[in-house]
PDB file of C-alpha atoms in Angstrom:
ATOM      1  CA  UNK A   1     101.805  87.562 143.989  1.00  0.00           C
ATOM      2  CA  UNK A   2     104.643  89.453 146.083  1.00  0.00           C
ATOM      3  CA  UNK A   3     108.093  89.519 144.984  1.00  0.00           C
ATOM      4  CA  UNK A   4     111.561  91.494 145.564  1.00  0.00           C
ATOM      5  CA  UNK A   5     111.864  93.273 142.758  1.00  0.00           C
ATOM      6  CA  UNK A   6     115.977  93.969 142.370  1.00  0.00           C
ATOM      7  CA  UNK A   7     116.253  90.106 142.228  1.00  0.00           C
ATOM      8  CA  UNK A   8     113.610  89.405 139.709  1.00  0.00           C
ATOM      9  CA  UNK A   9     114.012  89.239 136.302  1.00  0.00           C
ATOM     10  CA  UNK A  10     112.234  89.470 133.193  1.00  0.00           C
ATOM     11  CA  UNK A  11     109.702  86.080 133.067  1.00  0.00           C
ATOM     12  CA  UNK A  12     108.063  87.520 136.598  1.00  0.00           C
ATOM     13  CA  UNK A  13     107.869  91.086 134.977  1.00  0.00           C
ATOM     14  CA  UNK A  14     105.990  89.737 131.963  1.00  0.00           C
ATOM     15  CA  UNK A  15     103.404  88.533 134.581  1.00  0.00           C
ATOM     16  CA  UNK A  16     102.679  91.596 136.011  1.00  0.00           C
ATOM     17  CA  UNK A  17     102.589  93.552 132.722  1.00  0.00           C
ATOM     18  CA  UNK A  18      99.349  95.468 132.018  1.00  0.00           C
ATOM     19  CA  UNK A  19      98.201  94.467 135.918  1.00  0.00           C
ATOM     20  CA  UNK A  20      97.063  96.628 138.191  1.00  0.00           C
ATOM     21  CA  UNK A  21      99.711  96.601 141.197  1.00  0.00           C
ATOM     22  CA  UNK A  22     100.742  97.851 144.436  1.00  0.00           C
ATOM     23  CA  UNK A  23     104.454  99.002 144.380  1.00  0.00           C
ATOM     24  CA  UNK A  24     106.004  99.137 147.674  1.00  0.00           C
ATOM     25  CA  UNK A  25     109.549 101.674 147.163  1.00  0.00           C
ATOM     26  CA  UNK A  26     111.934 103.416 149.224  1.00  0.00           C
ATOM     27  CA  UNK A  27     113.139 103.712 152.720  1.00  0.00           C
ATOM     28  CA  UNK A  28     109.572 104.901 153.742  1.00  0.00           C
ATOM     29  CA  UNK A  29     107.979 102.322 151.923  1.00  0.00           C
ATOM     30  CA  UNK A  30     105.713 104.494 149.658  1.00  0.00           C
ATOM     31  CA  UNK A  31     102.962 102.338 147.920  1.00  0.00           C
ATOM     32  CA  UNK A  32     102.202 103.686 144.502  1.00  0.00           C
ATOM     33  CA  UNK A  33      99.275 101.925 142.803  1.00  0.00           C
ATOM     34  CA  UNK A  34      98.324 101.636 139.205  1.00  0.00           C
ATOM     35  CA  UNK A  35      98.870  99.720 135.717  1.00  0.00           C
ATOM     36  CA  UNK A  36     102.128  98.315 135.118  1.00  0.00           C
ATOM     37  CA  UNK A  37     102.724  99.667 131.261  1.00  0.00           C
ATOM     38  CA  UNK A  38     106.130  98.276 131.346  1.00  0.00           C
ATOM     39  CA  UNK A  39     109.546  97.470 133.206  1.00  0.00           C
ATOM     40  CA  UNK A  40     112.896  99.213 132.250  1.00  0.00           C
ATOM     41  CA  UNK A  41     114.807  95.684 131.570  1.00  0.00           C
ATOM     42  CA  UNK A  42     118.418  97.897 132.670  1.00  0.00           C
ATOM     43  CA  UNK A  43     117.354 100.137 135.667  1.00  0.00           C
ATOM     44  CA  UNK A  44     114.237  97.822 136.861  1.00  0.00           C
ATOM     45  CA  UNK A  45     112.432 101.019 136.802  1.00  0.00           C
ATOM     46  CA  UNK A  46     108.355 100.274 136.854  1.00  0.00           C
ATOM     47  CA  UNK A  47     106.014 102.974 134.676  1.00  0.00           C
ATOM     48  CA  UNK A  48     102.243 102.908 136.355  1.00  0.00           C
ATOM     49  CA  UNK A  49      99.486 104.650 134.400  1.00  0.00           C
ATOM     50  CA  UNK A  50      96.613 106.121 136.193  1.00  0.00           C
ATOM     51  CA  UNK A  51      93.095 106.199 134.441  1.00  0.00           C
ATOM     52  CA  UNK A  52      91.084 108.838 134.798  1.00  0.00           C
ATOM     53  CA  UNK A  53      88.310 111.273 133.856  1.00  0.00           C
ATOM     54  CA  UNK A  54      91.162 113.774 131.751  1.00  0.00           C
ATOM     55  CA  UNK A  55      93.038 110.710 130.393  1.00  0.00           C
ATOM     56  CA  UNK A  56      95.836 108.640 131.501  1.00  0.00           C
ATOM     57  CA  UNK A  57      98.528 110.098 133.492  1.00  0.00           C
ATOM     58  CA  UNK A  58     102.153 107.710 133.858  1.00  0.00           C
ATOM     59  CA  UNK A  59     104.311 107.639 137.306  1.00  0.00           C
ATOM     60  CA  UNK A  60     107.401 106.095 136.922  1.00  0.00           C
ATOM     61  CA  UNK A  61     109.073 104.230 140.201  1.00  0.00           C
ATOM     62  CA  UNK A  62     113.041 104.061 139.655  1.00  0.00           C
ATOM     63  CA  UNK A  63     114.442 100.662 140.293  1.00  0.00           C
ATOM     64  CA  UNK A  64     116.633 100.936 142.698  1.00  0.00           C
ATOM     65  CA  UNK A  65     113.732 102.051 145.362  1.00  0.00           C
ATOM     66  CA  UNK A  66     111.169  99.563 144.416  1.00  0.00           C
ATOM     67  CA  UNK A  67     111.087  97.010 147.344  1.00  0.00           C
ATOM     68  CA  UNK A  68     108.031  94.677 146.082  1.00  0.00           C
ATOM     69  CA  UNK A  69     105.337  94.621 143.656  1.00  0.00           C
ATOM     70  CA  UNK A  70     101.727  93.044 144.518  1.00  0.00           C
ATOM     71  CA  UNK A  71      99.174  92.086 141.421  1.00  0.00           C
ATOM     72  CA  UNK A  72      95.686  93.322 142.482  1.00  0.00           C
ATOM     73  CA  UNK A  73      94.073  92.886 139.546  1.00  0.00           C
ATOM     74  CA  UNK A  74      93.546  91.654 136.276  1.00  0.00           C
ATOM     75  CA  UNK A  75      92.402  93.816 132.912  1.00  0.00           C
ATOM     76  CA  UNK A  76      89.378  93.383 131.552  1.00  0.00           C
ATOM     77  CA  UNK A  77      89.161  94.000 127.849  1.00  0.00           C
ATOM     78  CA  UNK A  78      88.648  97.598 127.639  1.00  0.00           C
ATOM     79  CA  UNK A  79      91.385  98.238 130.156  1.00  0.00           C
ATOM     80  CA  UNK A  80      93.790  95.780 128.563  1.00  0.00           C
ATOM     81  CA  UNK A  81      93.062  97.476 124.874  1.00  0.00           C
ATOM     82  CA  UNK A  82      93.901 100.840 126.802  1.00  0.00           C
ATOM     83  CA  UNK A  83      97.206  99.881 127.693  1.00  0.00           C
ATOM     84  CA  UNK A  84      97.840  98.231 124.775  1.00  0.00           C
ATOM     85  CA  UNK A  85      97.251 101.364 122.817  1.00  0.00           C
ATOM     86  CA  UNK A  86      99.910 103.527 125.144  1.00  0.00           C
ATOM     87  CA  UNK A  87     102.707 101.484 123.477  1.00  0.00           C
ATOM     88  CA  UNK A  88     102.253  99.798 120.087  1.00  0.00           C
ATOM     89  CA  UNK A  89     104.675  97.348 119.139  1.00  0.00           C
ATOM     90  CA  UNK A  90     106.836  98.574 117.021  1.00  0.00           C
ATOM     91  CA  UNK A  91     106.336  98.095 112.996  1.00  0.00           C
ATOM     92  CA  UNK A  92     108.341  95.013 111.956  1.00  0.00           C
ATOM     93  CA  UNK A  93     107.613  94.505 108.247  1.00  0.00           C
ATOM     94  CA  UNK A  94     109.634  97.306 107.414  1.00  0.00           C
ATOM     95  CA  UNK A  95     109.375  98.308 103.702  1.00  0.00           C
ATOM     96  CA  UNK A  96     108.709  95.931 100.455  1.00  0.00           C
ATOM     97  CA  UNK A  97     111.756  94.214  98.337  1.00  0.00           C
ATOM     98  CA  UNK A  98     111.857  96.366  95.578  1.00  0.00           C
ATOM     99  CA  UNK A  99     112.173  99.828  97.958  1.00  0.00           C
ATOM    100  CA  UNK A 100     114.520  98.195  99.699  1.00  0.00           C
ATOM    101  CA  UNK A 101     116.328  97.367  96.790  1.00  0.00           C
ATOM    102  CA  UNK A 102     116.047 100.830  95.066  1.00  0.00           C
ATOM    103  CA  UNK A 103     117.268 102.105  98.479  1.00  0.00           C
ATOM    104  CA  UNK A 104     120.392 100.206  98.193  1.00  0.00           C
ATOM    105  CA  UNK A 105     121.016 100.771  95.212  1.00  0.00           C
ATOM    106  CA  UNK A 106     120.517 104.450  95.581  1.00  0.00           C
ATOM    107  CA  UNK A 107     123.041 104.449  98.255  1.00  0.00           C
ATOM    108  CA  UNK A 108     125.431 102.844  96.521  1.00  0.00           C
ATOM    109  CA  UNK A 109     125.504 105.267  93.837  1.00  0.00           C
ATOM    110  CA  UNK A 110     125.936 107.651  96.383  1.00  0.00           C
ATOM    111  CA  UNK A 111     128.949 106.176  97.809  1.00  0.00           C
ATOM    112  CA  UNK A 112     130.343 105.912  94.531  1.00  0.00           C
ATOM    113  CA  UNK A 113     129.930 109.325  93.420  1.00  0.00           C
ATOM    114  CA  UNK A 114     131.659 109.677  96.335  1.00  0.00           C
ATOM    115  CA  UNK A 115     134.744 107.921  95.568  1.00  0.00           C
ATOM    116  CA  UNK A 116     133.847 105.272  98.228  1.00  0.00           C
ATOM    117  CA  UNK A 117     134.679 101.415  96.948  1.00  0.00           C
ATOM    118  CA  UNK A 118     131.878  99.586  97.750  1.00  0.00           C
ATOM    119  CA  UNK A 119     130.212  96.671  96.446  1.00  0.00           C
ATOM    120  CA  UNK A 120     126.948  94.622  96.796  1.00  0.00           C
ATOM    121  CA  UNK A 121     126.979  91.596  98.994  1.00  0.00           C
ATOM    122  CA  UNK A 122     123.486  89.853  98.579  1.00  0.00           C
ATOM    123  CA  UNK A 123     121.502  92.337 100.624  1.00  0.00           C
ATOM    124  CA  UNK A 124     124.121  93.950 102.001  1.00  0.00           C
ATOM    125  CA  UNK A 125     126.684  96.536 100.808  1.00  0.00           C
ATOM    126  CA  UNK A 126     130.304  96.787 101.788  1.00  0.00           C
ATOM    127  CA  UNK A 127     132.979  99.365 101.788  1.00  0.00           C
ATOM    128  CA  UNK A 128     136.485  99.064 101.040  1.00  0.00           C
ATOM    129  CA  UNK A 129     135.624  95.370 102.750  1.00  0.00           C
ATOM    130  CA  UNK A 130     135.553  96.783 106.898  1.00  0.00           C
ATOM    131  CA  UNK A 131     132.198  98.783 106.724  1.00  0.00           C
ATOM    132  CA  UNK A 132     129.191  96.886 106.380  1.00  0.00           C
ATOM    133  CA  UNK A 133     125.922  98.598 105.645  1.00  0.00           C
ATOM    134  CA  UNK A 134     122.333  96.951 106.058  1.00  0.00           C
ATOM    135  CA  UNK A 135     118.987  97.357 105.240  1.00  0.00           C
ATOM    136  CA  UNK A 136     117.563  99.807 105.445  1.00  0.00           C
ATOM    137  CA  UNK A 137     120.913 101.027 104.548  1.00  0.00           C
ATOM    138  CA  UNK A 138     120.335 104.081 106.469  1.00  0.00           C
ATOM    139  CA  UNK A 139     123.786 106.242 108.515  1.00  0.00           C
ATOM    140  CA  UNK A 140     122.522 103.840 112.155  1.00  0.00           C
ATOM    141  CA  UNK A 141     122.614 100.626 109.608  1.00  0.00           C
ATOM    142  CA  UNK A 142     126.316 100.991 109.411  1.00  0.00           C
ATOM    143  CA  UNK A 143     129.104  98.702 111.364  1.00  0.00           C
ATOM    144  CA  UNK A 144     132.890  98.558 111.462  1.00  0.00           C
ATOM    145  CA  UNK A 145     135.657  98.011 113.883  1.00  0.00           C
ATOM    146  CA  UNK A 146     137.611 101.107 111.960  1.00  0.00           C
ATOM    147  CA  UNK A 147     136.021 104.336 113.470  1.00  0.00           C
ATOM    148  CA  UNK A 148     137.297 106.804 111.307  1.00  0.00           C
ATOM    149  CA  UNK A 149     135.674 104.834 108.295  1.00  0.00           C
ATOM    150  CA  UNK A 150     132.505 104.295 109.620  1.00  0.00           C
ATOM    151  CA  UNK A 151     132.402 108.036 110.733  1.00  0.00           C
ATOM    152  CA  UNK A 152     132.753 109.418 107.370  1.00  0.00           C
ATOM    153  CA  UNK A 153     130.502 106.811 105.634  1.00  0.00           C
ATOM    154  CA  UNK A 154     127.614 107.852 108.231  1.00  0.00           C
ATOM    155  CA  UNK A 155     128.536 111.730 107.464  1.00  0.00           C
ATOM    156  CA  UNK A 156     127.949 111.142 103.963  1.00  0.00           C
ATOM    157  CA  UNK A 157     124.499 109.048 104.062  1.00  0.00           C
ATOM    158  CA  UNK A 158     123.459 111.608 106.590  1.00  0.00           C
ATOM    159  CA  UNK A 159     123.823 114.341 103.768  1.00  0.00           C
ATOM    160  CA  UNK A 160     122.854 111.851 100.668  1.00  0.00           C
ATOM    161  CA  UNK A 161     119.653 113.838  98.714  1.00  0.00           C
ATOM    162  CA  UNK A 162     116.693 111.960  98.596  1.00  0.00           C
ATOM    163  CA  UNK A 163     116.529 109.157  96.184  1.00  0.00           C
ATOM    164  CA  UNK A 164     115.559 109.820  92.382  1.00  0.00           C
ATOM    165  CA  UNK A 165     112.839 106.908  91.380  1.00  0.00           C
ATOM    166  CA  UNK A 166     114.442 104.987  88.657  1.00  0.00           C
ATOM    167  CA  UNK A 167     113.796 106.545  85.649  1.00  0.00           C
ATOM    168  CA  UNK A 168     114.326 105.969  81.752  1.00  0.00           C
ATOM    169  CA  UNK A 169     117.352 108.085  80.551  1.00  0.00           C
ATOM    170  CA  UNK A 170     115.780 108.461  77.336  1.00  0.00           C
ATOM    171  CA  UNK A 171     112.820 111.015  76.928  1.00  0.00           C
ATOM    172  CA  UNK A 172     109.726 110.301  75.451  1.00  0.00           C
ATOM    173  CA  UNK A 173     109.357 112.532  72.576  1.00  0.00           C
ATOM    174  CA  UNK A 174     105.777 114.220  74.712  1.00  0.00           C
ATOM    175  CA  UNK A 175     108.321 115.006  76.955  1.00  0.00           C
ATOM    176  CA  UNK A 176     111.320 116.475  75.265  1.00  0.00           C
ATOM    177  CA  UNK A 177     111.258 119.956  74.683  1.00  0.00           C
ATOM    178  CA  UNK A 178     109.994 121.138  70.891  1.00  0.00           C
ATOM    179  CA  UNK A 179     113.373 122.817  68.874  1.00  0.00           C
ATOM    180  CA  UNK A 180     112.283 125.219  66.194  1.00  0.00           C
ATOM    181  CA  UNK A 181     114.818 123.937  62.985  1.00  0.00           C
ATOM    182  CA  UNK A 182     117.507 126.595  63.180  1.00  0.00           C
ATOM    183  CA  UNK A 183     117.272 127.239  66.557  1.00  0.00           C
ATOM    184  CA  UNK A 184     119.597 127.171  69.332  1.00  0.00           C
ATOM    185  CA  UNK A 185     116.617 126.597  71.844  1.00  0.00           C
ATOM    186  CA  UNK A 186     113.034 126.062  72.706  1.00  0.00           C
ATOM    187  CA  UNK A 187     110.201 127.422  70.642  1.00  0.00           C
ATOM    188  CA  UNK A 188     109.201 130.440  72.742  1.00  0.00           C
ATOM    189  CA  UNK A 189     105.064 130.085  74.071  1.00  0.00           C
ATOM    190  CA  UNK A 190     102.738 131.204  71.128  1.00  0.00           C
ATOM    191  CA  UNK A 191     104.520 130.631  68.251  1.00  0.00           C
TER     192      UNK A 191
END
């Protein structure tokens, strides 16, 4: 398979992902060969990794220069697990309910304490109704048309403490600390 590169588009990249190929780029027409690991879906840039004896080693072929790209090759299994193992997908379960929950919760103490309005909207929260903040409720998880709110809002999550777990307010008695009658304060260690 031979195609023009700057004119393809994403379904023919997909074909010739984790292929061995012959890139033909620039004025000179270099030929680069090697697994395709992946396609830069802005620039059309093309990373090849090399296999060998000290590991993998990755060239990457800007987009602009690449004239054509030629499949020589199909993976077998060990090759194909290889390049597989270069880039893992990213993690998409992302954490449970309940930590998201105590996350957003956490946070909107925060704001509050902060003398920031905001209130819960199912699982998101909103402030002062033009900022809206989603899971995982972190300063990137933020969106609004106003700038100047959405700066401060992301200043202050980036500086929020780490969360407390919940706790009960009220201390078990193993835990308070023993007052001698009489005494303004603990009982000191040996007595």
């Amino acid at each position: 398979m031979q195609c023009s590169w700057l004119h393809s588009g994403p379904q023919l990249w997909l074909q010739c992902v984790h292929r061995q190929v012959k890139v033909t780029a620039g004025k000179l027409r270099e030929e680069h060969r090697g697994w395709l690991l992946t396609v830069d879906p802005v620039s059309h840039s093309v990373a090849l990794v090399s296999f060998g004896e000290d590991g993998a080693s990755v060239r990457v072929v800007l987009g602009h220069a690449v004239e054509h790209v030629e499949v020589l090759q199909e993976p077998d299994p060990d090759t194909e697990e290889r390049l597989r193992s270069l880039l893992p997908p990213p993690e998409t379960g992302g954490p449970d309910p309940d930590e998201r929950r105590r996350r957003r919760s956490g946070v909107r103490r925060w704001l509050q304490q902060n003398r920031v309005p905001v209130e819960e909207d199912g699982n998101e929260l909103r402030v002062a109704r033009v900022l809206t903040i989603r899971a995982p409720y972190r300063p990137d998880d933020c969106s609004s048309a106003n700038q100047i709110i959405l700066d401060r809002v992301q200043r202050l999550l980036r500086v929020q403490p780490d969360p407390v777990p919940d706790s009960d307010p009220v201390l078990e008695i193993s835990q308070a600390p023993e007052i001698a009658p009489g005494l303004d304060g603990p009982i000191p260690p040996g007595h």
